Amino acid sequence: QVQLVESGGGLVQAGGSLRLSCAASGRAFSNYAMSWFRQAPGKEREFVTSINWSGTITDYTDSVKGRFTISRDNAKNTVNLQMNSLKPEDTAVYYCAANRGGTTRNDRLYEYWGQGTQVTVSS
């Protein structure tokens, strides 16, 4: 069992930065690939980025490449998302998710989810 708690969301102006964190409790955090998804109002949840168990493999959706960076610290059971050059279209609830099966963009394969943290980017 893994419990995930996100933090770090908020309101920021376009061009600004935010750093999201996801704290995991439970055993064997390092066995899980971790990802961030987001859901904007009226839209489906979408993949943002993922990182494998060791932090050596990352994947980003095209719209955030070069602006967002995912990282993890297995000693602290945390995964972070550094978001720079934020745009109004980045406004969404951001969720972290854990998957023992490895990195994937398919949200249905993720076993554990956090409650989400709101990110709002004003123009």
PDB file of C-alpha atoms in Angstrom:
ATOM      1  CA  GLN A   1       0.000   0.000   0.000  1.00  0.00           C
ATOM      2  CA  VAL A   2       1.300   3.434  -0.925  1.00  0.00           C
ATOM      3  CA  GLN A   3      -0.239   6.733   0.114  1.00  0.00           C
ATOM      4  CA  LEU A   4       0.587   9.858  -1.848  1.00  0.00           C
ATOM      5  CA  VAL A   5       0.206  13.473  -0.755  1.00  0.00           C
ATOM      6  CA  GLU A   6       0.880  16.362  -3.122  1.00  0.00           C
ATOM      7  CA  SER A   7       1.841  19.868  -2.106  1.00  0.00           C
ATOM      8  CA  GLY A   8       3.201  23.060  -3.632  1.00  0.00           C
ATOM      9  CA  GLY A   9       0.338  24.167  -5.826  1.00  0.00           C
ATOM     10  CA  GLY A  10      -0.864  27.739  -5.948  1.00  0.00           C
ATOM     11  CA  LEU A  11      -1.497  30.824  -8.029  1.00  0.00           C
ATOM     12  CA  VAL A  12       1.305  32.194 -10.194  1.00  0.00           C
ATOM     13  CA  GLN A  13       1.583  34.644 -13.054  1.00  0.00           C
ATOM     14  CA  ALA A  14       2.435  33.474 -16.540  1.00  0.00           C
ATOM     15  CA  GLY A  15       6.179  33.020 -16.872  1.00  0.00           C
ATOM     16  CA  GLY A  16       6.561  32.145 -13.219  1.00  0.00           C
ATOM     17  CA  SER A  17       7.606  28.936 -11.516  1.00  0.00           C
ATOM     18  CA  LEU A  18       6.220  26.440  -9.035  1.00  0.00           C
ATOM     19  CA  ARG A  19       7.635  23.308  -7.489  1.00  0.00           C
ATOM     20  CA  LEU A  20       5.250  20.474  -6.693  1.00  0.00           C
ATOM     21  CA  SER A  21       6.141  17.715  -4.298  1.00  0.00           C
ATOM     22  CA  CYS A  22       4.609  14.318  -3.735  1.00  0.00           C
ATOM     23  CA  ALA A  23       5.349  12.565  -0.463  1.00  0.00           C
ATOM     24  CA  ALA A  24       4.868   8.822  -0.374  1.00  0.00           C
ATOM     25  CA  SER A  25       4.257   6.689   2.663  1.00  0.00           C
ATOM     26  CA  GLY A  26       4.327   2.965   2.775  1.00  0.00           C
ATOM     27  CA  ARG A  27       6.848   0.422   1.830  1.00  0.00           C
ATOM     28  CA  ALA A  28       9.112   0.023  -1.166  1.00  0.00           C
ATOM     29  CA  PHE A  29       8.662   3.458  -2.711  1.00  0.00           C
ATOM     30  CA  SER A  30      11.723   2.794  -4.848  1.00  0.00           C
ATOM     31  CA  ASN A  31       9.896  -0.102  -6.525  1.00  0.00           C
ATOM     32  CA  TYR A  32       7.434   2.257  -8.162  1.00  0.00           C
ATOM     33  CA  ALA A  33       7.574   4.366 -11.252  1.00  0.00           C
ATOM     34  CA  MET A  34       6.092   7.763 -10.491  1.00  0.00           C
ATOM     35  CA  SER A  35       4.188  10.133 -12.713  1.00  0.00           C
ATOM     36  CA  TRP A  36       2.380  13.425 -12.718  1.00  0.00           C
ATOM     37  CA  PHE A  37      -0.947  13.830 -14.445  1.00  0.00           C
ATOM     38  CA  ARG A  38      -3.170  16.891 -14.625  1.00  0.00           C
ATOM     39  CA  GLN A  39      -6.808  17.632 -15.220  1.00  0.00           C
ATOM     40  CA  ALA A  40      -8.133  20.983 -16.313  1.00  0.00           C
ATOM     41  CA  PRO A  41     -11.798  21.931 -15.866  1.00  0.00           C
ATOM     42  CA  GLY A  42     -13.965  20.249 -18.454  1.00  0.00           C
ATOM     43  CA  LYS A  43     -11.099  18.191 -19.817  1.00  0.00           C
ATOM     44  CA  GLU A  44      -9.885  14.645 -19.402  1.00  0.00           C
ATOM     45  CA  ARG A  45      -6.954  13.833 -17.199  1.00  0.00           C
ATOM     46  CA  GLU A  46      -3.720  13.936 -19.167  1.00  0.00           C
ATOM     47  CA  PHE A  47      -0.206  12.626 -18.711  1.00  0.00           C
ATOM     48  CA  VAL A  48       2.454  15.193 -17.875  1.00  0.00           C
ATOM     49  CA  THR A  49       5.655  13.367 -16.985  1.00  0.00           C
ATOM     50  CA  SER A  50       7.009  10.167 -15.490  1.00  0.00           C
ATOM     51  CA  ILE A  51      10.192   8.851 -13.917  1.00  0.00           C
ATOM     52  CA  ASN A  52      11.328   5.286 -13.446  1.00  0.00           C
ATOM     53  CA  TRP A  53      12.222   3.716 -10.119  1.00  0.00           C
ATOM     54  CA  SER A  54      15.875   4.726 -10.225  1.00  0.00           C
ATOM     55  CA  GLY A  55      15.396   8.174 -11.705  1.00  0.00           C
ATOM     56  CA  THR A  56      17.372   7.331 -14.819  1.00  0.00           C
ATOM     57  CA  ILE A  57      14.501   7.388 -17.303  1.00  0.00           C
ATOM     58  CA  THR A  58      12.060  10.247 -17.699  1.00  0.00           C
ATOM     59  CA  ASP A  59       9.277  10.995 -20.142  1.00  0.00           C
ATOM     60  CA  TYR A  60       7.503  14.285 -20.823  1.00  0.00           C
ATOM     61  CA  THR A  61       4.493  15.243 -22.819  1.00  0.00           C
ATOM     62  CA  ASP A  62       5.481  17.589 -25.635  1.00  0.00           C
ATOM     63  CA  SER A  63       3.753  20.642 -24.203  1.00  0.00           C
ATOM     64  CA  VAL A  64       5.978  20.703 -21.106  1.00  0.00           C
ATOM     65  CA  LYS A  65       9.327  19.618 -22.542  1.00  0.00           C
ATOM     66  CA  GLY A  66      12.050  22.095 -21.689  1.00  0.00           C
ATOM     67  CA  ARG A  67       9.891  23.756 -19.019  1.00  0.00           C
ATOM     68  CA  PHE A  68       9.117  21.011 -16.495  1.00  0.00           C
ATOM     69  CA  THR A  69      11.546  18.695 -14.723  1.00  0.00           C
ATOM     70  CA  ILE A  70      10.643  15.601 -12.730  1.00  0.00           C
ATOM     71  CA  SER A  71      12.968  14.198 -10.087  1.00  0.00           C
ATOM     72  CA  ARG A  72      12.807  11.773  -7.198  1.00  0.00           C
ATOM     73  CA  ASP A  73      14.589  11.118  -3.933  1.00  0.00           C
ATOM     74  CA  ASN A  74      14.106   7.511  -2.888  1.00  0.00           C
ATOM     75  CA  ALA A  75      15.771   8.128   0.471  1.00  0.00           C
ATOM     76  CA  LYS A  76      13.100  10.720   1.283  1.00  0.00           C
ATOM     77  CA  ASN A  77      10.220   8.973  -0.524  1.00  0.00           C
ATOM     78  CA  THR A  78       9.483  12.047  -2.583  1.00  0.00           C
ATOM     79  CA  VAL A  79       8.989  12.954  -6.201  1.00  0.00           C
ATOM     80  CA  ASN A  80       9.146  16.544  -7.342  1.00  0.00           C
ATOM     81  CA  LEU A  81       7.978  18.505 -10.347  1.00  0.00           C
ATOM     82  CA  GLN A  82       9.785  21.750 -11.081  1.00  0.00           C
ATOM     83  CA  MET A  83       7.615  23.855 -13.379  1.00  0.00           C
ATOM     84  CA  ASN A  84       9.166  26.883 -15.083  1.00  0.00           C
ATOM     85  CA  SER A  85       7.887  29.319 -17.694  1.00  0.00           C
ATOM     86  CA  LEU A  86       4.341  28.500 -16.704  1.00  0.00           C
ATOM     87  CA  LYS A  87       1.520  29.262 -19.115  1.00  0.00           C
ATOM     88  CA  PRO A  88      -2.203  29.768 -18.501  1.00  0.00           C
ATOM     89  CA  GLU A  89      -2.833  26.464 -20.278  1.00  0.00           C
ATOM     90  CA  ASP A  90      -0.892  24.711 -17.494  1.00  0.00           C
ATOM     91  CA  THR A  91      -3.766  25.537 -15.130  1.00  0.00           C
ATOM     92  CA  ALA A  92      -5.109  22.265 -13.737  1.00  0.00           C
ATOM     93  CA  VAL A  93      -5.257  19.988 -10.747  1.00  0.00           C
ATOM     94  CA  TYR A  94      -2.004  18.052 -10.667  1.00  0.00           C
ATOM     95  CA  TYR A  95      -1.912  14.483  -9.407  1.00  0.00           C
ATOM     96  CA  CYS A  96       0.993  12.216  -8.635  1.00  0.00           C
ATOM     97  CA  ALA A  97       0.595   8.525  -9.229  1.00  0.00           C
ATOM     98  CA  ALA A  98       2.558   5.348  -8.573  1.00  0.00           C
ATOM     99  CA  ASN A  99       2.858   2.263 -10.745  1.00  0.00           C
ATOM    100  CA  ARG A 100       4.817  -0.814  -9.846  1.00  0.00           C
ATOM    101  CA  GLY A 101       4.770  -1.921 -13.463  1.00  0.00           C
ATOM    102  CA  GLY A 102       7.001   0.869 -14.694  1.00  0.00           C
ATOM    103  CA  THR A 103       6.634   4.135 -16.537  1.00  0.00           C
ATOM    104  CA  THR A 104       3.611   4.451 -18.770  1.00  0.00           C
ATOM    105  CA  ARG A 105       1.382   7.241 -20.027  1.00  0.00           C
ATOM    106  CA  ASN A 106      -1.723   5.127 -19.456  1.00  0.00           C
ATOM    107  CA  ASP A 107      -3.371   6.434 -16.306  1.00  0.00           C
ATOM    108  CA  ARG A 108      -5.442   3.261 -15.911  1.00  0.00           C
ATOM    109  CA  LEU A 109      -2.288   1.319 -15.088  1.00  0.00           C
ATOM    110  CA  TYR A 110      -1.434   3.399 -12.028  1.00  0.00           C
ATOM    111  CA  GLU A 111      -2.355   1.756  -8.739  1.00  0.00           C
ATOM    112  CA  TYR A 112      -2.055   4.682  -6.344  1.00  0.00           C
ATOM    113  CA  TRP A 113      -3.041   8.338  -6.629  1.00  0.00           C
ATOM    114  CA  GLY A 114      -2.737  11.446  -4.547  1.00  0.00           C
ATOM    115  CA  GLN A 115      -5.604  13.812  -3.861  1.00  0.00           C
ATOM    116  CA  GLY A 116      -4.286  16.474  -6.209  1.00  0.00           C
ATOM    117  CA  THR A 117      -3.009  20.027  -5.878  1.00  0.00           C
ATOM    118  CA  GLN A 118      -4.370  23.012  -7.762  1.00  0.00           C
ATOM    119  CA  VAL A 119      -2.087  25.011 -10.042  1.00  0.00           C
ATOM    120  CA  THR A 120      -3.483  28.236 -11.447  1.00  0.00           C
ATOM    121  CA  VAL A 121      -1.528  30.370 -13.911  1.00  0.00           C
ATOM    122  CA  SER A 122      -2.870  33.842 -14.572  1.00  0.00           C
ATOM    123  CA  SER A 123      -2.239  35.692 -17.815  1.00  0.00           C
TER     124      SER A 123
END
